[in-house]
Short mmCIF file of N, CA, C and O in Angstrom, two decimals:
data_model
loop_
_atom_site.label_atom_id
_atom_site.label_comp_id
_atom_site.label_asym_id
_atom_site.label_seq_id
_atom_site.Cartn_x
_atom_site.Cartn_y
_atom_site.Cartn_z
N UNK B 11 69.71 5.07 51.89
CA UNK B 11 69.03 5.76 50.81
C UNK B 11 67.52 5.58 50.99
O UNK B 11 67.09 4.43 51.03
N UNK B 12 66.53 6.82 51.11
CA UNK B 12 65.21 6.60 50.97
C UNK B 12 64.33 5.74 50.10
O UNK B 12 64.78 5.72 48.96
N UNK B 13 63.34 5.09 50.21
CA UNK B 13 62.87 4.80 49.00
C UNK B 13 62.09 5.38 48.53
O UNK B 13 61.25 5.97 49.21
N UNK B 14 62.08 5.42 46.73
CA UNK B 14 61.29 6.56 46.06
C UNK B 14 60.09 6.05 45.99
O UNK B 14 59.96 4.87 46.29
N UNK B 15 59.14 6.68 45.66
CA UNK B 15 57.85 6.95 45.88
C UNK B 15 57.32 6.29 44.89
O UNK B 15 57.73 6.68 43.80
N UNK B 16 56.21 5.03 44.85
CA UNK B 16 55.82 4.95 43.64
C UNK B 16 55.26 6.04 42.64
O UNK B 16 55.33 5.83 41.43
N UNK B 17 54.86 6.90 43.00
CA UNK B 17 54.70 7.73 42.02
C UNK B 17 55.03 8.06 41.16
O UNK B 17 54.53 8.15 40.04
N UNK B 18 56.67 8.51 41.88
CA UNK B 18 57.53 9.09 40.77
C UNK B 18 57.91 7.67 39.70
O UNK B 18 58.46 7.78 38.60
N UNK B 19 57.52 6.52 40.25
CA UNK B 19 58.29 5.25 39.47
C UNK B 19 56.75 4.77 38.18
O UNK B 19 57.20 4.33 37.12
N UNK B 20 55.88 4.81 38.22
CA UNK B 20 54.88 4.46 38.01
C UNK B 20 53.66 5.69 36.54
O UNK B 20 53.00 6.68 36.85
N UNK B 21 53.74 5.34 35.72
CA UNK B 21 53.46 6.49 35.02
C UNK B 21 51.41 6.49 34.81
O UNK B 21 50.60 7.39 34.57
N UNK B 22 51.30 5.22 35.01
CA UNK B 22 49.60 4.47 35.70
C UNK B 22 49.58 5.11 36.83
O UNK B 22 49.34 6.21 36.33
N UNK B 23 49.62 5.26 37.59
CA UNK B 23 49.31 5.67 39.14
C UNK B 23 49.35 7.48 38.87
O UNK B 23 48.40 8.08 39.38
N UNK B 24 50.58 8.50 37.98
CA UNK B 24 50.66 9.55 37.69
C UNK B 24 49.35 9.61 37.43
O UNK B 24 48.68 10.11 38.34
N UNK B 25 48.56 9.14 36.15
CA UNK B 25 47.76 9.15 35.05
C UNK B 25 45.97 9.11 35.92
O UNK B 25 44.91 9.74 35.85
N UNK B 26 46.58 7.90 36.73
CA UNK B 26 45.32 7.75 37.89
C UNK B 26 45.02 9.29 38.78
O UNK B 26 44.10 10.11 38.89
N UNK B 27 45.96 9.15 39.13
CA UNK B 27 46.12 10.79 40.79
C UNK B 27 45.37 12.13 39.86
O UNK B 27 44.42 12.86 40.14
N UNK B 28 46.54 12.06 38.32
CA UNK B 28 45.70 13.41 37.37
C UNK B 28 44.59 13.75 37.67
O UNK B 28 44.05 14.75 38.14
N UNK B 29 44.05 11.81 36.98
CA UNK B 29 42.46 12.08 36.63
C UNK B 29 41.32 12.47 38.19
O UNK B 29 40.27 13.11 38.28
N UNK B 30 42.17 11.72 39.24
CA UNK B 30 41.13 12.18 40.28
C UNK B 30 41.39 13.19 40.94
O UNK B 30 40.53 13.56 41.74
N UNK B 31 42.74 14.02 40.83
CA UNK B 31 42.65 15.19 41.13
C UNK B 31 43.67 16.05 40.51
O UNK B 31 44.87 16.07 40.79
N UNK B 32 42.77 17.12 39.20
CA UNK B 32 43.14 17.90 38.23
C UNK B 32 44.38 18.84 38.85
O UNK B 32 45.48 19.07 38.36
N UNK B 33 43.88 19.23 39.90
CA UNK B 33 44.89 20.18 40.95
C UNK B 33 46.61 19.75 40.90
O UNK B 33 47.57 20.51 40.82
N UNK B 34 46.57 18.60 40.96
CA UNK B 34 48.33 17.97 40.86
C UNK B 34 48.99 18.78 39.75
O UNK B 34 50.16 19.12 39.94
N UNK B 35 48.47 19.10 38.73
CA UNK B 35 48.99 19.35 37.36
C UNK B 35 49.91 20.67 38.08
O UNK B 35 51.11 20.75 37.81
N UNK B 36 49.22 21.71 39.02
CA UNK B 36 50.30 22.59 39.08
C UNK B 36 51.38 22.19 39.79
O UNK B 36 52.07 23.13 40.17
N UNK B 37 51.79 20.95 40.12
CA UNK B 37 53.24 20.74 40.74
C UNK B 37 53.78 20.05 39.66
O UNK B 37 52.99 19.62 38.82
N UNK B 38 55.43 19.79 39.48
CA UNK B 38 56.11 19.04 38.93
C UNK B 38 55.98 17.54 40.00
O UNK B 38 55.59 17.62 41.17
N UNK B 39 56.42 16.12 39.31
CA UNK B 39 55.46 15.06 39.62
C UNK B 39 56.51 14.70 40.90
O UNK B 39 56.18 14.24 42.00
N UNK B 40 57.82 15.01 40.46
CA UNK B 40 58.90 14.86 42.07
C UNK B 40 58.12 15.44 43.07
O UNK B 40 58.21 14.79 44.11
N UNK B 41 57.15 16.72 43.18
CA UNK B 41 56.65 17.11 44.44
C UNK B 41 55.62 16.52 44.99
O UNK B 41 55.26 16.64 46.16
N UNK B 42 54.95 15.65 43.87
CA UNK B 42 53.50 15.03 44.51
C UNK B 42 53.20 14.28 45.50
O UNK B 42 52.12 14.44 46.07
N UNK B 43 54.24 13.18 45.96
CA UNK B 43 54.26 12.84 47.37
C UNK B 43 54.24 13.86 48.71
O UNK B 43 53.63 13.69 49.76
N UNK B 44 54.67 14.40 48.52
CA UNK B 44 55.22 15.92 49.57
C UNK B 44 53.99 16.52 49.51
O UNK B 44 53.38 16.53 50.57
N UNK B 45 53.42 17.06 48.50
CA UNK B 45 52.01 17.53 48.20
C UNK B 45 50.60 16.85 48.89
O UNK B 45 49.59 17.27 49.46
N UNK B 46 51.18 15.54 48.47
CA UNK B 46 49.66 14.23 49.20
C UNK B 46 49.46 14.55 50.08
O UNK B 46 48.43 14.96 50.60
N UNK B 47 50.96 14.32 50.58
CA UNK B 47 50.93 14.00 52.58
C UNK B 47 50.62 15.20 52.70
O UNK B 47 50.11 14.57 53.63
N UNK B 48 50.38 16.24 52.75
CA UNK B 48 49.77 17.95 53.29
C UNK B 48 48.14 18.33 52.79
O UNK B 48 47.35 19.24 53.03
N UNK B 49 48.15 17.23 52.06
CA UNK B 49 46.45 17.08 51.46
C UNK B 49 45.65 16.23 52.46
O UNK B 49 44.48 16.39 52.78
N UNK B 50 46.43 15.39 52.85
CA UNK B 50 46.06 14.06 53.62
C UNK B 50 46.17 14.52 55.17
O UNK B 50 45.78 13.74 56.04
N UNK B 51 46.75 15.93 55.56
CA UNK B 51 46.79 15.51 56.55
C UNK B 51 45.54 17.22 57.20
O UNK B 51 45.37 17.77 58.29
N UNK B 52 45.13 17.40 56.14
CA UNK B 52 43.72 18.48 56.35
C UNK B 52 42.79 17.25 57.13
O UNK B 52 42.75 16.02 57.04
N UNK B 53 41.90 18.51 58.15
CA UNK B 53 40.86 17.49 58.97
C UNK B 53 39.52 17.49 57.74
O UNK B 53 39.08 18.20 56.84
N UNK B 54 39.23 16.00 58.50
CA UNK B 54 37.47 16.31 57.39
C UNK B 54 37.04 16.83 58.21
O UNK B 54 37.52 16.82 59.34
N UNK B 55 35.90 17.49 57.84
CA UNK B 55 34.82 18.69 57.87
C UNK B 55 33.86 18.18 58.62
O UNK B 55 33.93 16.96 58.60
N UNK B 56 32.93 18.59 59.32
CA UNK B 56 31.72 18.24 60.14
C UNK B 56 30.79 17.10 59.03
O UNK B 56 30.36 15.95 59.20
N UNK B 57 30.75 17.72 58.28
CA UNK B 57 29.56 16.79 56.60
C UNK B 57 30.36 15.72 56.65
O UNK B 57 29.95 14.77 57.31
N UNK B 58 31.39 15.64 56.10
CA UNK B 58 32.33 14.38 55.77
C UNK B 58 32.40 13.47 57.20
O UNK B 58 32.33 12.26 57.02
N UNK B 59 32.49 13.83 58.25
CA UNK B 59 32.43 12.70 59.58
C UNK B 59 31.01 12.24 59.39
O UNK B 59 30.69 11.06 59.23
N UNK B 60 29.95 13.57 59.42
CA UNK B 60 28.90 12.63 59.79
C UNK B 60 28.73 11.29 58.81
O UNK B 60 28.65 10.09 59.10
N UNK B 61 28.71 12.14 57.31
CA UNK B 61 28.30 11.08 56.41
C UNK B 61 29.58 10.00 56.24
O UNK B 61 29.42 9.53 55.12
N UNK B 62 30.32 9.62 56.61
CA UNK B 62 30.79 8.75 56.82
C UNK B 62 30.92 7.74 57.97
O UNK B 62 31.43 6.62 57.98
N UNK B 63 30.32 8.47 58.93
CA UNK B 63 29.40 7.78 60.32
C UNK B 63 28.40 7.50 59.79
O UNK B 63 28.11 6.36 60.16
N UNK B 64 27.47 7.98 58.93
CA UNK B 64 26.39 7.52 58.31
C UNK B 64 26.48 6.11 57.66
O UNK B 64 25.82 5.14 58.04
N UNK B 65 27.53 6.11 56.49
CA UNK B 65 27.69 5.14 55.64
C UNK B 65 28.24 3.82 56.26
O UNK B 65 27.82 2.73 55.87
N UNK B 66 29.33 3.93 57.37
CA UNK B 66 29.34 2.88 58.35
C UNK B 66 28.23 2.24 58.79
O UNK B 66 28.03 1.03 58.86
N UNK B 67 27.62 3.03 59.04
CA UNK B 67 26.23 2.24 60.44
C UNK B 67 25.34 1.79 59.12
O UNK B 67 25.25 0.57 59.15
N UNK B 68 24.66 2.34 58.00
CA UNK B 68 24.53 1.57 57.33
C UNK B 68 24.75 0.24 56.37
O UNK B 68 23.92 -0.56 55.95
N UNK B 69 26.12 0.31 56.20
CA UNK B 69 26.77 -1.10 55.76
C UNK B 69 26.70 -2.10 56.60
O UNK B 69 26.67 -3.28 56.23
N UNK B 70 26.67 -1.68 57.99
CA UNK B 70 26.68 -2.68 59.51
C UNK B 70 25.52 -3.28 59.23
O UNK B 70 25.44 -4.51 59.15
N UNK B 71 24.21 -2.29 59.00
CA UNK B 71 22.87 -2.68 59.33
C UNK B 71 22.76 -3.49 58.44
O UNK B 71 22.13 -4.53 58.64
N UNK B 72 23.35 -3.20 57.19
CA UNK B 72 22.63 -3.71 56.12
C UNK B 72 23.53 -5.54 55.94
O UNK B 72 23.53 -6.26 54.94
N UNK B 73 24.11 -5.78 57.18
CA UNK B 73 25.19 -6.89 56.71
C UNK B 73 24.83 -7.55 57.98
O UNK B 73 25.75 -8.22 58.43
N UNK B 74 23.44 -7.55 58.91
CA UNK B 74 23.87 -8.52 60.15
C UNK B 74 23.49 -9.76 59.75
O UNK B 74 22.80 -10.14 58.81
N UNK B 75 24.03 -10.29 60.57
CA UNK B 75 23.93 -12.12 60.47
C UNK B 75 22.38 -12.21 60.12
O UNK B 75 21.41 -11.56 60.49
N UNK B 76 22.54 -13.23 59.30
CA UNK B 76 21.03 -14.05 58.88
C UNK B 76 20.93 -15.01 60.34
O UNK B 76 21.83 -15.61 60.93
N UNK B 77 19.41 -14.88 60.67
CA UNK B 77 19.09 -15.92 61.80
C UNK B 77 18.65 -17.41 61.47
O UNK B 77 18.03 -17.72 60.46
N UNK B 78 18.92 -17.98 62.12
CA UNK B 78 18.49 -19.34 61.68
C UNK B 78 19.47 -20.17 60.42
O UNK B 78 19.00 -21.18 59.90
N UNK B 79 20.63 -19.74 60.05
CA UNK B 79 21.17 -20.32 58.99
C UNK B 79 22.23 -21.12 59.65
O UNK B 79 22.65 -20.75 60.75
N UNK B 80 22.71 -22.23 59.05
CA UNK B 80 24.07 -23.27 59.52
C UNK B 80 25.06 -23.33 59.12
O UNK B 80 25.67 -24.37 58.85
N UNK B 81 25.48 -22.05 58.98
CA UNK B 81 26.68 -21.25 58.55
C UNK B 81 28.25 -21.11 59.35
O UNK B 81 28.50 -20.02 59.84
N UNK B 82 29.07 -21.98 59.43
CA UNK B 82 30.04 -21.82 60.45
C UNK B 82 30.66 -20.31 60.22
O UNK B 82 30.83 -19.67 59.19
N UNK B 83 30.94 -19.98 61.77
CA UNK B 83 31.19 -18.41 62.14
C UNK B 83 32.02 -18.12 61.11
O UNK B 83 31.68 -17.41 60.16
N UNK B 84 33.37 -18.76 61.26
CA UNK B 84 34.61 -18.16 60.25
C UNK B 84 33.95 -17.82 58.53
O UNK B 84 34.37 -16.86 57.88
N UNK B 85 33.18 -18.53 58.13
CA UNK B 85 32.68 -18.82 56.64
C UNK B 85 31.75 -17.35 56.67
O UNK B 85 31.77 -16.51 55.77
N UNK B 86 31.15 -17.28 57.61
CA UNK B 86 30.36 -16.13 57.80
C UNK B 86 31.10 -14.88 57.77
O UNK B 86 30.62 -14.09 56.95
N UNK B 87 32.06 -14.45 58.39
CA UNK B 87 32.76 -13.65 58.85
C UNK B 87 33.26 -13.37 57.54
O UNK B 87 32.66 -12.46 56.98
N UNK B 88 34.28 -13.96 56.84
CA UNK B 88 34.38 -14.04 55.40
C UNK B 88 33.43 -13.44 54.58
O UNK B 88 33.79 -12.54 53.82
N UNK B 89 32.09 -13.85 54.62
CA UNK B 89 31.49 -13.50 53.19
C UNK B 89 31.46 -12.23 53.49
O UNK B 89 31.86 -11.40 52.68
N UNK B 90 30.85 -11.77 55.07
CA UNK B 90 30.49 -10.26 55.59
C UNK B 90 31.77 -9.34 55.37
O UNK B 90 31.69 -8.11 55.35
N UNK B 91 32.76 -9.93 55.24
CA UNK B 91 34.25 -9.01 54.83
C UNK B 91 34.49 -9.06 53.50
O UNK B 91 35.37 -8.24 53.24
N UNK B 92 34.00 -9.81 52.23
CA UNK B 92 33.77 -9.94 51.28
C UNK B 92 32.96 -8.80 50.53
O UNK B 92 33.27 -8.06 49.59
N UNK B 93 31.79 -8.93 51.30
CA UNK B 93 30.48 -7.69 51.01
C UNK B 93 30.71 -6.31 51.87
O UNK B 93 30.32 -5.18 51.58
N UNK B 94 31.29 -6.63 52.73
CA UNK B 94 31.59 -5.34 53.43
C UNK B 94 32.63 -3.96 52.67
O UNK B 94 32.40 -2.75 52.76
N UNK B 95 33.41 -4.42 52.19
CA UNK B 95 34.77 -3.30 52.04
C UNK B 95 34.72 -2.73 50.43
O UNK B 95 35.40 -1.84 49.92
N UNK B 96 33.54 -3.68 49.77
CA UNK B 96 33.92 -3.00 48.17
C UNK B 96 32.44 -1.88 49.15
O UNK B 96 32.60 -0.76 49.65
N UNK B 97 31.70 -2.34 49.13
CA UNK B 97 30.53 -1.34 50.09
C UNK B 97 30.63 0.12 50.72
O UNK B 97 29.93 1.13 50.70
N UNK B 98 31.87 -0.28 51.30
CA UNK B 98 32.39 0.80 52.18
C UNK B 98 33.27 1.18 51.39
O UNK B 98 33.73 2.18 51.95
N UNK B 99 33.96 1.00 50.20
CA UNK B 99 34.87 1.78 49.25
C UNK B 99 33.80 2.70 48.70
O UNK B 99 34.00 3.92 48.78
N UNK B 100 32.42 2.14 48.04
CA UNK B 100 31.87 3.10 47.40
C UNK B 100 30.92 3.94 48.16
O UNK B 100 30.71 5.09 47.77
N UNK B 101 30.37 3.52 49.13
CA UNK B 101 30.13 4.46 50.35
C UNK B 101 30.62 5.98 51.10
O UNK B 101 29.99 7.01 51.35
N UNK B 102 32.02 5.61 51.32
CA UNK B 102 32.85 6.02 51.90
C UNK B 102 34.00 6.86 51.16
O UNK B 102 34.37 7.94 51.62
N UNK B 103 34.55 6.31 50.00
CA UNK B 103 35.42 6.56 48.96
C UNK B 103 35.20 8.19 48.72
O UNK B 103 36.23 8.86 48.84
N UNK B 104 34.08 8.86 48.41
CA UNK B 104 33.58 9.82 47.48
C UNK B 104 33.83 10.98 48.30
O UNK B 104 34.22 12.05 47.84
N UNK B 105 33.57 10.72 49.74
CA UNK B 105 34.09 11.79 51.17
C UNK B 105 35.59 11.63 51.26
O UNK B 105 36.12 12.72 51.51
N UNK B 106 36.71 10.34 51.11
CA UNK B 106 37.56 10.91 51.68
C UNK B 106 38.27 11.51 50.47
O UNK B 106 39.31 12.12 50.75
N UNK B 107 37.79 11.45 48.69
CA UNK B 107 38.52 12.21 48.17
C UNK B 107 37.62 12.83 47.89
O UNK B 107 37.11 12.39 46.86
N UNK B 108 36.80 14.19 48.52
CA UNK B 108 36.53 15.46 48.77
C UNK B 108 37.42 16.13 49.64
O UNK B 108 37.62 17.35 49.58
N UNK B 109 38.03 15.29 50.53
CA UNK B 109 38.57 15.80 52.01
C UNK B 109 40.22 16.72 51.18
O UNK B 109 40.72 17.85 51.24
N UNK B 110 40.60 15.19 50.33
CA UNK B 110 42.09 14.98 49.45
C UNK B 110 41.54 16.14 48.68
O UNK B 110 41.78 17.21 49.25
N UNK B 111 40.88 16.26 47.57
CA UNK B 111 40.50 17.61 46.84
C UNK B 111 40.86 18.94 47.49
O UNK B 111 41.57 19.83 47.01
N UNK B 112 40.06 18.92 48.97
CA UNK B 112 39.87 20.18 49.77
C UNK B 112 41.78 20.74 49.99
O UNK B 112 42.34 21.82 49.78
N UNK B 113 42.32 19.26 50.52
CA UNK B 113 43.52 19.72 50.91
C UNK B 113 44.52 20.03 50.04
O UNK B 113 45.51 20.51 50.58
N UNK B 114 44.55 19.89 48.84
CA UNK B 114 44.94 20.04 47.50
C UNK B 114 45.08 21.55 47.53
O UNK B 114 46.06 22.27 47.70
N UNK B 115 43.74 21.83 47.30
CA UNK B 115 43.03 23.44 46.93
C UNK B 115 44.33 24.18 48.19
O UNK B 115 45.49 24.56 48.01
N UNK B 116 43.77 24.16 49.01
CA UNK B 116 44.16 24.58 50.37
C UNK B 116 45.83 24.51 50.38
O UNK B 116 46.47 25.21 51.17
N UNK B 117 46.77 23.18 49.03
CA UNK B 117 48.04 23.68 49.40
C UNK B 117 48.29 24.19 47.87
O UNK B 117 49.36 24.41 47.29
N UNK B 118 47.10 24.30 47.47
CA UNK B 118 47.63 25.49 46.06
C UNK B 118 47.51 26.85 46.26
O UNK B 118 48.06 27.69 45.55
N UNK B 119 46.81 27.07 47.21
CA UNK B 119 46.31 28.31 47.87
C UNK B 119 47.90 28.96 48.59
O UNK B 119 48.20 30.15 48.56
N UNK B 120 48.61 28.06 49.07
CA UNK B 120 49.84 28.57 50.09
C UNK B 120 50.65 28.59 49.46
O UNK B 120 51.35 29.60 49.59
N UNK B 121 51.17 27.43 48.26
CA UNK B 121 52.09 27.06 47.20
C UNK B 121 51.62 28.49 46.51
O UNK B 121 52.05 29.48 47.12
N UNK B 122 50.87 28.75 45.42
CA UNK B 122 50.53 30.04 44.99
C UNK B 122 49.69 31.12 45.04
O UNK B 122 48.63 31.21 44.42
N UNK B 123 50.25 32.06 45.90
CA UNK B 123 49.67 32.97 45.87
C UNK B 123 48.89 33.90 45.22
O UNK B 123 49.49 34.25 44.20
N UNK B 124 47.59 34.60 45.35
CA UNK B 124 47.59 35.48 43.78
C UNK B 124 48.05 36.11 43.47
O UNK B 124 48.67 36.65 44.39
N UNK B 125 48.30 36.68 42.24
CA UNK B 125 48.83 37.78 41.89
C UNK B 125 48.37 39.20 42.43
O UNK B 125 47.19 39.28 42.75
N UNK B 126 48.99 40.10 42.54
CA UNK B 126 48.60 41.06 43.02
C UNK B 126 47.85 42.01 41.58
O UNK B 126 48.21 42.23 40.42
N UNK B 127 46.90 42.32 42.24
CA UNK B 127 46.22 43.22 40.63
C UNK B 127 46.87 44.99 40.21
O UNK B 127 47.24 45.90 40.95
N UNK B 128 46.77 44.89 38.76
CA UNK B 128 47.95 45.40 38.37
C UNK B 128 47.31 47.03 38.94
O UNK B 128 46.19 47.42 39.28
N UNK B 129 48.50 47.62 38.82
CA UNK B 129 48.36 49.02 39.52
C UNK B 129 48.26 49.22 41.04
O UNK B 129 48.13 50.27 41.66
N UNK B 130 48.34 47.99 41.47
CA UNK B 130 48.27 48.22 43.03
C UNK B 130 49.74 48.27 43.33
O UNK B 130 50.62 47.68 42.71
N UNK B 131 49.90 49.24 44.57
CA UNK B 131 51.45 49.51 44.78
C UNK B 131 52.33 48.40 46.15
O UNK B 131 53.37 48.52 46.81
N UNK B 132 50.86 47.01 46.03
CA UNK B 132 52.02 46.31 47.02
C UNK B 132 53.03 46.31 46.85
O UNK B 132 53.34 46.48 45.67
N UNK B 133 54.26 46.10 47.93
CA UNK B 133 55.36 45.41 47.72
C UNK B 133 55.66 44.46 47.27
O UNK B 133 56.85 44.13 47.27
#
């Protein structure tokens, strides 16, 4: 038997996904895993690599070793992984859910089609 998705188990995490992306609302919440993964798997965009090549090399710069301090490596390594990743969450975070947004749009776009406007004799 598969295991289910926190999503569907979790009514915090529903409440979370809503708020950061309004778009979910047009699926029922059984499809939202199925939905993610086709959001998640759109490429980022030329903007979104760079600036997230950007925001890397800046967190690097902004985190090299202090010279001259008597800091054992491991203790060091630590604090720099400490300061590093909330950094690079808020750095970084804001591009990859633009990317998740984009791919959203993009499977509401295939999921629903527009309507055809009235008086036109499509099929």
């Amino acid at each position: 038997m598969p295991a289910t998705s926190p999503i569907l188990r979790s009514r915090g995490l529903q409440w979370v996904l809503v708020s950061l992306f309004p778009r979910l609302r047009a699926w029922p919440v059984r499809d939202w895993p199925g939905v993610l993964e086709k959001a998640r798997a759109v490429e980022a965009d030329t903007v979104e690599r760079v600036l997230v090549i950007a925001s890397l090399l800046l967190v690097t710069w902004l985190l090299r070793p202090p010279t001259g301090l008597e800091v054992p490596q491991p203790l060091l390594f630590l604090a720099q992984m400490a300061l590093a990743v909330p950094a690079l969450l808020v750095l970084t975070g804001p591009f990859y859910l633009r990317r998740l947004r984009r791919g959203l749009q993009a499977a509401y776009r295939q999921d629903h089609p527009p309507a055809a406007p009235p008086g036109s004799d499509a099929p």
